[in-house]
mmCIF file of C-alpha atoms and ligand atoms in Angstrom:
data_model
loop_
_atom_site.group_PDB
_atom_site.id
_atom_site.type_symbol
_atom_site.label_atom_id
_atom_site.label_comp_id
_atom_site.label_asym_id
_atom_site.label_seq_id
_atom_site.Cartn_x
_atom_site.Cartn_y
_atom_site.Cartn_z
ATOM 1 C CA UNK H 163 4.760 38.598 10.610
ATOM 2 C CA UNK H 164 7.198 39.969 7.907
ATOM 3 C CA UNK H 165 8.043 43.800 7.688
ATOM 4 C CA UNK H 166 5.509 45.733 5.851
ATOM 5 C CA UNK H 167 6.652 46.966 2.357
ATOM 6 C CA UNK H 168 5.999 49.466 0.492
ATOM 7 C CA UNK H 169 4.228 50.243 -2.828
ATOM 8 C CA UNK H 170 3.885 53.052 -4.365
ATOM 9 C CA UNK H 171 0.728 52.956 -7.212
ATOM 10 C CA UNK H 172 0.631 55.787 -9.588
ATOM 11 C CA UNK H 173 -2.841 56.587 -11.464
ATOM 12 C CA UNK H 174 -4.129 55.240 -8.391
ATOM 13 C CA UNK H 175 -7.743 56.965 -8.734
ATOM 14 C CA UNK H 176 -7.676 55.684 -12.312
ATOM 15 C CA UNK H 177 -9.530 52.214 -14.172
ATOM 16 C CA UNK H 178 -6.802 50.103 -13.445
ATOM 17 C CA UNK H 179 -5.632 50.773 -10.489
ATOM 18 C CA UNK H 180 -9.115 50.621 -8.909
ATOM 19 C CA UNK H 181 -8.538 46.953 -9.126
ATOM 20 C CA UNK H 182 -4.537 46.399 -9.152
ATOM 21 C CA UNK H 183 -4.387 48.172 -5.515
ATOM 22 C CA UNK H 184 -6.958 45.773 -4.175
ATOM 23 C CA UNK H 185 -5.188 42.678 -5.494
ATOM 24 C CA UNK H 186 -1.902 44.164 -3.374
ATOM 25 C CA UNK H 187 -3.852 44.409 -0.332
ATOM 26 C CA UNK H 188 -5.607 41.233 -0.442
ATOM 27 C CA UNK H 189 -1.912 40.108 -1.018
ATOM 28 C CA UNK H 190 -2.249 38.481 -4.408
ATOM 29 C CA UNK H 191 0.891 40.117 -5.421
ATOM 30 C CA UNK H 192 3.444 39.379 -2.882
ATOM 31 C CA UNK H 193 1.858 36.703 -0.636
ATOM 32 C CA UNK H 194 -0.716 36.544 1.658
ATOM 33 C CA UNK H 195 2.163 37.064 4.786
ATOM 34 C CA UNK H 196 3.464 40.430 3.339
ATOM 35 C CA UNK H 197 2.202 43.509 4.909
ATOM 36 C CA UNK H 198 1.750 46.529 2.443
ATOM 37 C CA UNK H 199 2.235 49.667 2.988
ATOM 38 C CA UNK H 200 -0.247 51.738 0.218
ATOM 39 C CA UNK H 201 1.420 55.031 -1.261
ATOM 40 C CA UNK H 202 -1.304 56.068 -4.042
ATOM 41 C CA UNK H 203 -0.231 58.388 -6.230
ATOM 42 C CA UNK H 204 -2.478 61.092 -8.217
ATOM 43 C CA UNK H 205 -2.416 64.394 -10.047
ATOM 44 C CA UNK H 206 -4.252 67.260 -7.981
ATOM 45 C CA UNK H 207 -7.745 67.332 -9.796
ATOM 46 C CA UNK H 208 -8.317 62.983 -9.026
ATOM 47 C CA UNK H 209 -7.338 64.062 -5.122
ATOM 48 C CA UNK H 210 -10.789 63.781 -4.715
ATOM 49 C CA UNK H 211 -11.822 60.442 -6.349
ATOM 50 C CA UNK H 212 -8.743 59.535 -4.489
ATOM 51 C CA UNK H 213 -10.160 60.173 -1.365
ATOM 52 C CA UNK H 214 -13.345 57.620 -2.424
ATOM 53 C CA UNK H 215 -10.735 55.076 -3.230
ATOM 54 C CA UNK H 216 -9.178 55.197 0.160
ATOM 55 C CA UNK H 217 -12.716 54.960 1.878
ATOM 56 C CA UNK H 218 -13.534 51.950 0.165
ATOM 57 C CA UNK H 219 -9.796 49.943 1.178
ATOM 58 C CA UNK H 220 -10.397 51.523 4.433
ATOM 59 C CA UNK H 221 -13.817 49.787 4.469
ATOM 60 C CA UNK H 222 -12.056 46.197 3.585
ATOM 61 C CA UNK H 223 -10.186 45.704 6.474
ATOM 62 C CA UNK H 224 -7.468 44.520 4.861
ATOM 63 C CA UNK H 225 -5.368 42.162 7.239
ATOM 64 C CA UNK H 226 -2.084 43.523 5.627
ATOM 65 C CA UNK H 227 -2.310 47.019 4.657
ATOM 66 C CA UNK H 228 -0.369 48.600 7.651
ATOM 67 C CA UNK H 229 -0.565 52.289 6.393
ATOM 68 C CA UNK H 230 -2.040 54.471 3.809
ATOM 69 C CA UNK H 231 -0.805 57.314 2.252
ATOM 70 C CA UNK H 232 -2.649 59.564 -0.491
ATOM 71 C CA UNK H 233 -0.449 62.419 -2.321
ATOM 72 C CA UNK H 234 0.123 64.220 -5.740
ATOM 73 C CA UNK H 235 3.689 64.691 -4.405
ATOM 74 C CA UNK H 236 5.878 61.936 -5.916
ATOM 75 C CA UNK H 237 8.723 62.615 -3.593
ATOM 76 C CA UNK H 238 6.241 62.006 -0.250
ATOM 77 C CA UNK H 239 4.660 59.126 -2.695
ATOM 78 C CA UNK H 240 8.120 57.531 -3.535
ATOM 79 C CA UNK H 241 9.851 57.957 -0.189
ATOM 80 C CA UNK H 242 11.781 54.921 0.714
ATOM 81 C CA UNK H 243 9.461 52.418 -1.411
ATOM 82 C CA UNK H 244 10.337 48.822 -2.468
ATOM 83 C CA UNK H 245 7.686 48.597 -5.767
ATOM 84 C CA UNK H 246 6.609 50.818 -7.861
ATOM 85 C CA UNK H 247 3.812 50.337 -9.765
ATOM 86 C CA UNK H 248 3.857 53.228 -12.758
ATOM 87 C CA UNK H 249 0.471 53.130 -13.892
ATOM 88 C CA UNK H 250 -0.740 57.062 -14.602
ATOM 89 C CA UNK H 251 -0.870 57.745 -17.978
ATOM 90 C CA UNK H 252 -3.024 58.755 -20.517
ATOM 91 C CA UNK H 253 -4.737 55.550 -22.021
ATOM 92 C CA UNK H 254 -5.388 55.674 -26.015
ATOM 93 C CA UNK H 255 -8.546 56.052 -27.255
ATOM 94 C CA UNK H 256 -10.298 54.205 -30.270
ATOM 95 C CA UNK H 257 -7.959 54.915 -33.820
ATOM 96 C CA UNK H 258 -5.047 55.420 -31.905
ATOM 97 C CA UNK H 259 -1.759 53.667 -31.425
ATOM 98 C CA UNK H 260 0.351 53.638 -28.155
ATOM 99 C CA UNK H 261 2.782 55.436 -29.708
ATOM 100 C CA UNK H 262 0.443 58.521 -30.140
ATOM 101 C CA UNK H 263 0.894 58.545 -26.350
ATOM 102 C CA UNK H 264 4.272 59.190 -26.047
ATOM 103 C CA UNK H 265 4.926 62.876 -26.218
ATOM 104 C CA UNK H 266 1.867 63.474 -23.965
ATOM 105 C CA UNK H 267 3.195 61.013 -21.374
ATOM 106 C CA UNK H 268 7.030 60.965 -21.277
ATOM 107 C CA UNK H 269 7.246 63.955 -19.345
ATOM 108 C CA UNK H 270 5.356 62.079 -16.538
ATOM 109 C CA UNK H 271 8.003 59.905 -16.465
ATOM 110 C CA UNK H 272 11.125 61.704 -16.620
ATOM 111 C CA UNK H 273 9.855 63.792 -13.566
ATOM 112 C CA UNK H 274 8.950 60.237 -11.784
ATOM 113 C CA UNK H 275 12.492 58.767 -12.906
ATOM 114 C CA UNK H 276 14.094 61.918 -10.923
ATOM 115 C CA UNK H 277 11.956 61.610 -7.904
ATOM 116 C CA UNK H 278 12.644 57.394 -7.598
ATOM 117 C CA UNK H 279 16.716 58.626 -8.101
ATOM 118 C CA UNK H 280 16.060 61.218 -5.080
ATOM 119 C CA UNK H 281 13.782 58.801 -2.857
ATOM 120 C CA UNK H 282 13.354 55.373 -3.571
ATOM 121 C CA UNK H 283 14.742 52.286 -2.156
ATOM 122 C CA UNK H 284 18.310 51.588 -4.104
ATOM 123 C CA UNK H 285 16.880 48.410 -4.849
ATOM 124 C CA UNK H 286 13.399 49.385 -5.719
ATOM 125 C CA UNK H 287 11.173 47.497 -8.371
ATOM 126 C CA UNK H 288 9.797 49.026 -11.121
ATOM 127 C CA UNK H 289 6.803 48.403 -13.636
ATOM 128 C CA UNK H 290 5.885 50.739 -16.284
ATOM 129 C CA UNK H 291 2.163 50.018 -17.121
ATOM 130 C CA UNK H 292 1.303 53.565 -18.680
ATOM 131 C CA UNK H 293 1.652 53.399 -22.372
ATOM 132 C CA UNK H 294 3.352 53.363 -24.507
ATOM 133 C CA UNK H 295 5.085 51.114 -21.709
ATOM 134 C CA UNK H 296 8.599 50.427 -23.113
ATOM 135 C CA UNK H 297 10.177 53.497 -23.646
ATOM 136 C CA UNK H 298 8.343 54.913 -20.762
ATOM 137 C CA UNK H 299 10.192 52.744 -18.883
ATOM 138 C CA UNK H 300 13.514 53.889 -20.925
ATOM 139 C CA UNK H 301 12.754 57.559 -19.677
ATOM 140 C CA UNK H 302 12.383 56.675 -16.233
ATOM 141 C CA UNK H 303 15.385 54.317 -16.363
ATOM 142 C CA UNK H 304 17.432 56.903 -17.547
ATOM 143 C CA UNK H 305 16.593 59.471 -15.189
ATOM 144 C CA UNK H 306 16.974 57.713 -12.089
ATOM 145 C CA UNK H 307 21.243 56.923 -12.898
ATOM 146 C CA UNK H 308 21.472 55.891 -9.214
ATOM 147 C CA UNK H 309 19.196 53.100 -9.620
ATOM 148 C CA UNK H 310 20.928 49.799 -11.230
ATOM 149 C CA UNK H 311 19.339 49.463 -14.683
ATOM 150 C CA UNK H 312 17.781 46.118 -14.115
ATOM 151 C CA UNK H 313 15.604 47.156 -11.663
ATOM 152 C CA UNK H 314 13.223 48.964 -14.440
ATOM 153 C CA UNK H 315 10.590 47.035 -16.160
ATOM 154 C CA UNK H 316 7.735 47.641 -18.797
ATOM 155 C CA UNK H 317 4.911 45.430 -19.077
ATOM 156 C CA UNK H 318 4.416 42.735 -21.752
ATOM 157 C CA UNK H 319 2.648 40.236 -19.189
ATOM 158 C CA UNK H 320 -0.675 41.371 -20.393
ATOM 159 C CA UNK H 321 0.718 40.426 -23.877
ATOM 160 C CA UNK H 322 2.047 36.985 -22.278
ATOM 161 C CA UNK H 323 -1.487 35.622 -20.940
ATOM 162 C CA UNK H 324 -3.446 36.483 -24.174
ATOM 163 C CA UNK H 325 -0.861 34.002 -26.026
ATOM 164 C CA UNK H 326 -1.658 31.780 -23.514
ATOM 165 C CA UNK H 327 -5.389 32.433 -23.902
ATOM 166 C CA UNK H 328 -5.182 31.676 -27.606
ATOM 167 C CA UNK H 329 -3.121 28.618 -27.915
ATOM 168 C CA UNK H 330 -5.345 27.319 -25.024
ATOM 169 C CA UNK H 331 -8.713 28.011 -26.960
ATOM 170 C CA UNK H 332 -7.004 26.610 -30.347
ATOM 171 C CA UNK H 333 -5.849 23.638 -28.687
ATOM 172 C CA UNK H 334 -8.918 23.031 -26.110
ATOM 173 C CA UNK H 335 -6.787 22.208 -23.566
ATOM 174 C CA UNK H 336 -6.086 24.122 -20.272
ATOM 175 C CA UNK H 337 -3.493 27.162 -20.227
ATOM 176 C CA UNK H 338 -1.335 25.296 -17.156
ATOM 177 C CA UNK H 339 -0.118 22.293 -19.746
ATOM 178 C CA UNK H 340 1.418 25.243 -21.976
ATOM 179 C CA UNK H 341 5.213 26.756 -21.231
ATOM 180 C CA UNK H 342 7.649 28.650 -22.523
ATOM 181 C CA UNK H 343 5.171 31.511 -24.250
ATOM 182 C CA UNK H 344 7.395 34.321 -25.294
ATOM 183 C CA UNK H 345 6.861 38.006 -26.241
ATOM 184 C CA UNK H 346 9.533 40.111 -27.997
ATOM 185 C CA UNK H 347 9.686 43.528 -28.299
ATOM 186 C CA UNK H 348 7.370 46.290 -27.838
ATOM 187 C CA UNK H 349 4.060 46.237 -25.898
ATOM 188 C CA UNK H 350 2.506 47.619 -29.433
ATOM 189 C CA UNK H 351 1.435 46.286 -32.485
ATOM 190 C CA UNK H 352 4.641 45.171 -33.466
ATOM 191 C CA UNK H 353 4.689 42.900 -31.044
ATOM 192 C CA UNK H 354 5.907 39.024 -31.781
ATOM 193 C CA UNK H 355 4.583 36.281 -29.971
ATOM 194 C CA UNK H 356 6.625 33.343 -30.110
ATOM 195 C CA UNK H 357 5.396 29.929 -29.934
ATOM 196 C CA UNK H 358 8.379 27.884 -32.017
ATOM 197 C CA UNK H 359 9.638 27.226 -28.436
ATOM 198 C CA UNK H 360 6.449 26.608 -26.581
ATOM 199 C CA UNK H 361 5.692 23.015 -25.012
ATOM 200 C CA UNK H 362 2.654 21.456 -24.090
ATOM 201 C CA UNK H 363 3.429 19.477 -21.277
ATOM 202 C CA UNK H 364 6.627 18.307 -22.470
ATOM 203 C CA UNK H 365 5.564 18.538 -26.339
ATOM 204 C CA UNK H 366 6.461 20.979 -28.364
ATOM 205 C CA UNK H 367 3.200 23.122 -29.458
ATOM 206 C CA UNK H 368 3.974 23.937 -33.367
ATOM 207 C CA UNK H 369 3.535 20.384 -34.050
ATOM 208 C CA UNK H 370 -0.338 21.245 -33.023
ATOM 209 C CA UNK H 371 -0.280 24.559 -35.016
ATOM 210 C CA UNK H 372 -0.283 25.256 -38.623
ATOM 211 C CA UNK H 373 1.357 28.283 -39.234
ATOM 212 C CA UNK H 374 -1.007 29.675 -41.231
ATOM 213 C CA UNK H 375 -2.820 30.015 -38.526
ATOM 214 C CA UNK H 376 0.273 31.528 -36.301
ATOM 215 C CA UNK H 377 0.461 34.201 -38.982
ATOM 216 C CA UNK H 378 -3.262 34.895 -39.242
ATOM 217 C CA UNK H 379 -4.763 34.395 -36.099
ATOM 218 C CA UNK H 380 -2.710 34.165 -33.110
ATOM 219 C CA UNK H 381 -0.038 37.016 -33.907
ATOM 220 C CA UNK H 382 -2.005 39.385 -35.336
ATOM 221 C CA UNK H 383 -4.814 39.203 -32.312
ATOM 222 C CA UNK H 384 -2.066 39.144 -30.119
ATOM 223 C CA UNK H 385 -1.365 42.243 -30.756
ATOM 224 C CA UNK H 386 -4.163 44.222 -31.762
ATOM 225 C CA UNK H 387 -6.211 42.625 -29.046
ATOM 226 C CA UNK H 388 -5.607 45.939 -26.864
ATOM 227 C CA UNK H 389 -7.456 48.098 -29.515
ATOM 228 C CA UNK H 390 -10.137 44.922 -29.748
ATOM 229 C CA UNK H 391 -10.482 45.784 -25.979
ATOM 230 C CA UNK H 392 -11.265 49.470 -26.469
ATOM 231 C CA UNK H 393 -13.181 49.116 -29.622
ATOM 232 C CA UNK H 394 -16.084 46.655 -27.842
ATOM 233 C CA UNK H 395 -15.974 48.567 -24.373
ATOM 234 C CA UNK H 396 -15.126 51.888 -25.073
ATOM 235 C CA UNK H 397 -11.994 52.025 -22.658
ATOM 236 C CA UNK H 398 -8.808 50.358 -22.351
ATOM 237 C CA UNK H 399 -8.505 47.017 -20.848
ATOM 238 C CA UNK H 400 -8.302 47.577 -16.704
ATOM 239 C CA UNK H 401 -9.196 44.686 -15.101
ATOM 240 C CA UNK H 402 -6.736 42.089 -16.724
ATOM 241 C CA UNK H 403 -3.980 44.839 -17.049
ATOM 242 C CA UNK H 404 -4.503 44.948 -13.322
ATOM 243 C CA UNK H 405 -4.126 41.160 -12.827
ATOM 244 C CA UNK H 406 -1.471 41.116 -15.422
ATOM 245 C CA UNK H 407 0.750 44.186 -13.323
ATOM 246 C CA UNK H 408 0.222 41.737 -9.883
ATOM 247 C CA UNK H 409 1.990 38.558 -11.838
ATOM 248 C CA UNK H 410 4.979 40.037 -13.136
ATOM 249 C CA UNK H 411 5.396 42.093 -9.699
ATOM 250 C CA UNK H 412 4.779 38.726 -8.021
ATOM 251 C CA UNK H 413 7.161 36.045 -10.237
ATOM 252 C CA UNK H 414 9.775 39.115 -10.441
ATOM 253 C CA UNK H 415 9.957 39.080 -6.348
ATOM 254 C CA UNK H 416 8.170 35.610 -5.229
ATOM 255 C CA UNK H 417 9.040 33.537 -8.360
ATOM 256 C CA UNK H 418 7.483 31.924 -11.052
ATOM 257 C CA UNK H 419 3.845 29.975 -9.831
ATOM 258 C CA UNK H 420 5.187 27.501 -12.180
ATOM 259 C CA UNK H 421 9.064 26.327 -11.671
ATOM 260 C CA UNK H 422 11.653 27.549 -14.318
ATOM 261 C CA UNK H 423 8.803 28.610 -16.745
ATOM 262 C CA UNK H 424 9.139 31.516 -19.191
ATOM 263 C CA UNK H 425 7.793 34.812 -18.638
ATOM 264 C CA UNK H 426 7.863 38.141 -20.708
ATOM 265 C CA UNK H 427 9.131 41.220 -19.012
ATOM 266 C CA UNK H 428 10.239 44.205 -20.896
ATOM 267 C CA UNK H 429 13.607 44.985 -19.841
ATOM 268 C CA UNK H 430 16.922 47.082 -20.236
ATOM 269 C CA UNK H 431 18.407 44.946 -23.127
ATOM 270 C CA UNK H 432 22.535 43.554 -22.622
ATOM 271 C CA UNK H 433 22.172 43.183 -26.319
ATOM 272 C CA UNK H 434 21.288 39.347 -25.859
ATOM 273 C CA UNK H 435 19.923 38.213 -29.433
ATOM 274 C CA UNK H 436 21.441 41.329 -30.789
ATOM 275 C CA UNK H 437 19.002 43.426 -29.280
ATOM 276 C CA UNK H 438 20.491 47.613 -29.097
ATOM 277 C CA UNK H 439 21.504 47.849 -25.735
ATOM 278 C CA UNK H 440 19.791 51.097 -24.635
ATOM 279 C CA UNK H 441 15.931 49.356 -25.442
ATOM 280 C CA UNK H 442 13.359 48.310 -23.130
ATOM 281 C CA UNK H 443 12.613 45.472 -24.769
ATOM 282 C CA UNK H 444 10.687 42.279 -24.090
ATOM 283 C CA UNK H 445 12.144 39.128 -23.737
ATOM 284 C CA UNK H 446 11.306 35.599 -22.581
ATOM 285 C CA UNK H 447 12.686 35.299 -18.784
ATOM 286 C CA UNK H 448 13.233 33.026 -15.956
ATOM 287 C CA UNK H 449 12.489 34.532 -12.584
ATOM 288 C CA UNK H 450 14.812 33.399 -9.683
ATOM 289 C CA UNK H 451 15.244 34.805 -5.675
ATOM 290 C CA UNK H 452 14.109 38.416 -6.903
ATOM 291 C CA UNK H 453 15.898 38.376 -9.909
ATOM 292 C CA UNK H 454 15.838 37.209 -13.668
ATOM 293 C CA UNK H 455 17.523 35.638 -16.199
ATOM 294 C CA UNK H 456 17.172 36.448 -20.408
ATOM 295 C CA UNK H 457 16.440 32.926 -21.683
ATOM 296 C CA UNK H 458 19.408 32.225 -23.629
ATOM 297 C CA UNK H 459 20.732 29.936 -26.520
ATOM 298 C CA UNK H 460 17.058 29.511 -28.250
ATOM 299 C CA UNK H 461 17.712 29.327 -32.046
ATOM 300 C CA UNK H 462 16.056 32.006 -33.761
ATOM 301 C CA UNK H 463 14.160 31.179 -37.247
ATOM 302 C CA UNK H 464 14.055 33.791 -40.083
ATOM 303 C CA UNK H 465 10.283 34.540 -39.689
ATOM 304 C CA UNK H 466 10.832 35.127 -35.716
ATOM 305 C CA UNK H 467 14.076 36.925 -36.812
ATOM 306 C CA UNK H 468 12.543 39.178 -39.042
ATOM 307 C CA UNK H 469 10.095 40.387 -36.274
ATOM 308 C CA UNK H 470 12.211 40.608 -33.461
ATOM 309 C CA UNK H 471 14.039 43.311 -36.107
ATOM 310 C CA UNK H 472 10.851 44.779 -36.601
ATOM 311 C CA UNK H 473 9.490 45.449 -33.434
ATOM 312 C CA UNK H 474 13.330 46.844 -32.164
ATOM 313 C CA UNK H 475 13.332 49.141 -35.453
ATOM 314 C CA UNK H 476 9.833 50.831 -34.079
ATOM 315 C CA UNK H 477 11.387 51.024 -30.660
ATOM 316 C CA UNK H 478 14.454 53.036 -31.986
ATOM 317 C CA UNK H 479 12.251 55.129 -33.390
ATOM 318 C CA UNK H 480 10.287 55.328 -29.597
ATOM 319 C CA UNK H 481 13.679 56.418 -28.397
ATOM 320 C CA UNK H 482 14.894 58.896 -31.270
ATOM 321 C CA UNK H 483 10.958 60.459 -30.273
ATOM 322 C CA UNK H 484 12.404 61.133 -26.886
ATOM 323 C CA UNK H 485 15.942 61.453 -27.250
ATOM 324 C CA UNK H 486 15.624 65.137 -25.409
ATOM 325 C CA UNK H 487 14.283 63.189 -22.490
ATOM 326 C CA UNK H 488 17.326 60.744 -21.970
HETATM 327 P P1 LIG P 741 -7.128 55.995 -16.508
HETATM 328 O O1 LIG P 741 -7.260 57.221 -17.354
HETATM 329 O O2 LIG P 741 -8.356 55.334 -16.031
HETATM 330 O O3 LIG P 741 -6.246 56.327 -15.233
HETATM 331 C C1 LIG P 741 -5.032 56.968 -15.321
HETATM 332 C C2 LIG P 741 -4.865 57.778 -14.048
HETATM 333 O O4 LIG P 741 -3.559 58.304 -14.058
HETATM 334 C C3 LIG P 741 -5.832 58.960 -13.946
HETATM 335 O O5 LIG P 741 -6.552 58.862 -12.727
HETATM 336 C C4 LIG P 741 -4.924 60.177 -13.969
HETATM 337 O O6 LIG P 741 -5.382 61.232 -13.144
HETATM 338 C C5 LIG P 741 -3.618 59.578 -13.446
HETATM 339 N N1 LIG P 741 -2.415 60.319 -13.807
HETATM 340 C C6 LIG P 741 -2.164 61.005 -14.948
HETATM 341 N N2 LIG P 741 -0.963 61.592 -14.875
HETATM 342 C C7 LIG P 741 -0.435 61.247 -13.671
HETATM 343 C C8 LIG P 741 0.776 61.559 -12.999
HETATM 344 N N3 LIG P 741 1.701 62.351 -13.549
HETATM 345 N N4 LIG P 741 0.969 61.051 -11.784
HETATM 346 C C9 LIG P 741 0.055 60.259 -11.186
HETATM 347 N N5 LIG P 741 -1.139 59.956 -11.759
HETATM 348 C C10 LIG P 741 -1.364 60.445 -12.982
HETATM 349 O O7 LIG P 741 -6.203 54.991 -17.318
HETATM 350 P P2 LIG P 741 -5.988 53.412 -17.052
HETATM 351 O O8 LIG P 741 -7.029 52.657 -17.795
HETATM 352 O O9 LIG P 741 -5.811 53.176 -15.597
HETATM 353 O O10 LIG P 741 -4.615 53.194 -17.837
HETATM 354 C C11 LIG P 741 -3.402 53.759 -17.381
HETATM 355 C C12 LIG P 741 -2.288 53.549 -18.393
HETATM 356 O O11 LIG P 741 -2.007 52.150 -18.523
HETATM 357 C C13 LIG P 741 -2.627 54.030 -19.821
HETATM 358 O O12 LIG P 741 -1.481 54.668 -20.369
HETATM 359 C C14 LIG P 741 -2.930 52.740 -20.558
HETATM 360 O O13 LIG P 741 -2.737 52.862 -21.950
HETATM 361 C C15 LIG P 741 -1.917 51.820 -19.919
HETATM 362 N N6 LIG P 741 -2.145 50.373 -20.071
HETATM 363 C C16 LIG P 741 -1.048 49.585 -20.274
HETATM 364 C C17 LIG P 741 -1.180 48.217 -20.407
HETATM 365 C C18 LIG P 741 0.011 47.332 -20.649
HETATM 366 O O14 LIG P 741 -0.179 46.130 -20.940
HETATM 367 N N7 LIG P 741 1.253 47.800 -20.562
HETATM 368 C C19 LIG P 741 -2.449 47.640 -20.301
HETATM 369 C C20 LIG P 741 -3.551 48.469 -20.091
HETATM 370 C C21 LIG P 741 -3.381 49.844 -19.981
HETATM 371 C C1 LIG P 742 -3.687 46.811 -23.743
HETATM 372 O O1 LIG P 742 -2.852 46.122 -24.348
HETATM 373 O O2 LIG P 742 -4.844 46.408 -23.511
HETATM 374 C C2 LIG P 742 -3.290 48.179 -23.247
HETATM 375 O O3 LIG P 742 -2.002 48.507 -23.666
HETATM 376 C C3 LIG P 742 -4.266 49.251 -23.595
HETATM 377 C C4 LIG P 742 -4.193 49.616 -25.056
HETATM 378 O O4 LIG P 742 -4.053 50.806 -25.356
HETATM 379 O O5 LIG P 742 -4.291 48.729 -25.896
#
């Protein structure tokens, strides 16, 4: 048996961690031979519904949770951890955007950047779920210095799977033939899916597509499909998010299911593509022995160029928002 590891989940008597922390302890996330060590994070007043959420993954048995530890102190919550999984945030509610989230939630995460800098393993790995994810992630980046940069991620795998989704209902043909999906940008609604470099099976996939329909269909329900989410069930997605948080922790430290295939990770930009360098910002990745690579060389059109600018434009403006928190 491996070493146990350990997590730390934040939000962790919220929607989606009620389902992300039982995917890590039935090992969907790193492997069904890693041990887990739980450390669920939560704000005083969810203590309680904490306490029901321990009871229940108490009641599993899980095989590999070794220990579990419940605390609103993010020092005792962080201490020594290999993941973190930032999920507690405020979620949006109908008629909002994700940016209306950010004054109310950056604070969260400059306080969580310090206590990761203080506590955390130097090599810890991080995934901002709470929105809006990006420059979340930016804050806590910047407030943990001793931390290497790359180790901070946002999540735009939630963003990833939907393309997939799409192109696979379009095309009636099952989501495993299609590679190299990529998201740019911001986990908002400037979003750009790109599918000029996507393959099915060895194909490429805009021969399939009109773009017509890549303008009016699959982009624009790409990214408004969060607030399509909300709108029919009165909360923000949970379940999925949850599912989506497990893959990019797992191909991030495990690999890629799939060989050498794309996936979309919000990360500290080296200004690849042009990209300012002090963004979180999504880009299409390969995943290799814990590590990744920014898919380079691909030739950029003017509609994806025009975009890419777009969605970095709204995430300066993210930053200037925060600036006092960098
Ligand atoms: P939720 O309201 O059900 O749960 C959030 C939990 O976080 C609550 O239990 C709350 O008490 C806790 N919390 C608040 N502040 C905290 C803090 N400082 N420390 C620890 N815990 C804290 O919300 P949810 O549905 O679980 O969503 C959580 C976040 O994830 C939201 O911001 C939502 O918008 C975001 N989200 C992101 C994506 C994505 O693709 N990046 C997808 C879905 C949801
Ligand atoms: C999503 O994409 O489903 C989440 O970011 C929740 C939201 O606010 O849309």
């Amino acid at each position: 048996m491996k070493p146990a590891v350990k997590v730390a989940i934040t939000g962790a008597a919220g929607n989606i961690a009620y389902s992300l922390i039982f995917q890590i302890a039935s090992g969907n996330m790193l492997g069904k031979d890693q041990p887990v060590i739980l450390q669920l994070i939560e704000i005083p007043p969810a203590l309680g519904a904490l306490e029901g959420v321990v009871m229940e993954l108490e009641d599993c048995a899980f095989p590999l949770v070794k220990g579990i530890v419940a605390t609103s102190d993010i020092n005792v919550g962080f201490d020594d951890i290999d993941y973190a999984m930032l999920v507690g945030a405020r979620p949006r509610s109908k008629g909002m955007e994700r940016k209306d989230l950010l004054l109310g939630n950056a604070e969260i995460f400059s306080a969580q950047g310090k206590a990761l800098n203080a506590v955390a393993k130097r090599d810890v790995k991080v995934l901002v779920v709470g929105n809006p994810a990006n420059t979340n992630a930016l804050i806590t980046m910047h407030n943990a210095p001793d931390i290497a940069p790359t180790q901070f991620t946002a999540m735009t795998r939630l963003d990833h799977q939907r393309t997939l989704s799409q192109l696979s209902t379009k095309l009636e043909l099952d989501h495993t033939r299609i590679h190299q999906v990529a998201i740019w940008g911001n986990h908002s609604a400037t979003q750009y899916p790109d599918v000029f470099h996507t393959l099915v099976d060895d194909q490429p996939v805009i021969e399939q597509l009109d773009m017509d329909w890549i303008e009016k269909a699959l982009i624009p329900d790409v990214q408004t499909r969060g607030a399509a989410i909300i709108n029919a069930r009165g909360a923000s997605s949970a379940a999925s998010a949850a599912v989506a948080a497990a893959l990019h922790m797992h191909d991030w430290a495990l690999n890629s299911a799939q060989p050498d295939d794309w996936v979309s990770m919000g990360i500290k930009s080296n200004g690849d593509y042009g990209i300012d360098d002090d963004l979180i910002f999504s880009f299409p990745l390969v995943c290799r022995d814990g590590e990744y690579d920014v898919v380079k060389g691909l030739e950029i059109n003017d509609f994806s160029e025009q975009r890419i600018r777009l969605t970095e434009k709204e995430l300066i403006e993210e930053r200037d928002a925060i600036r006092h928190l960098l």
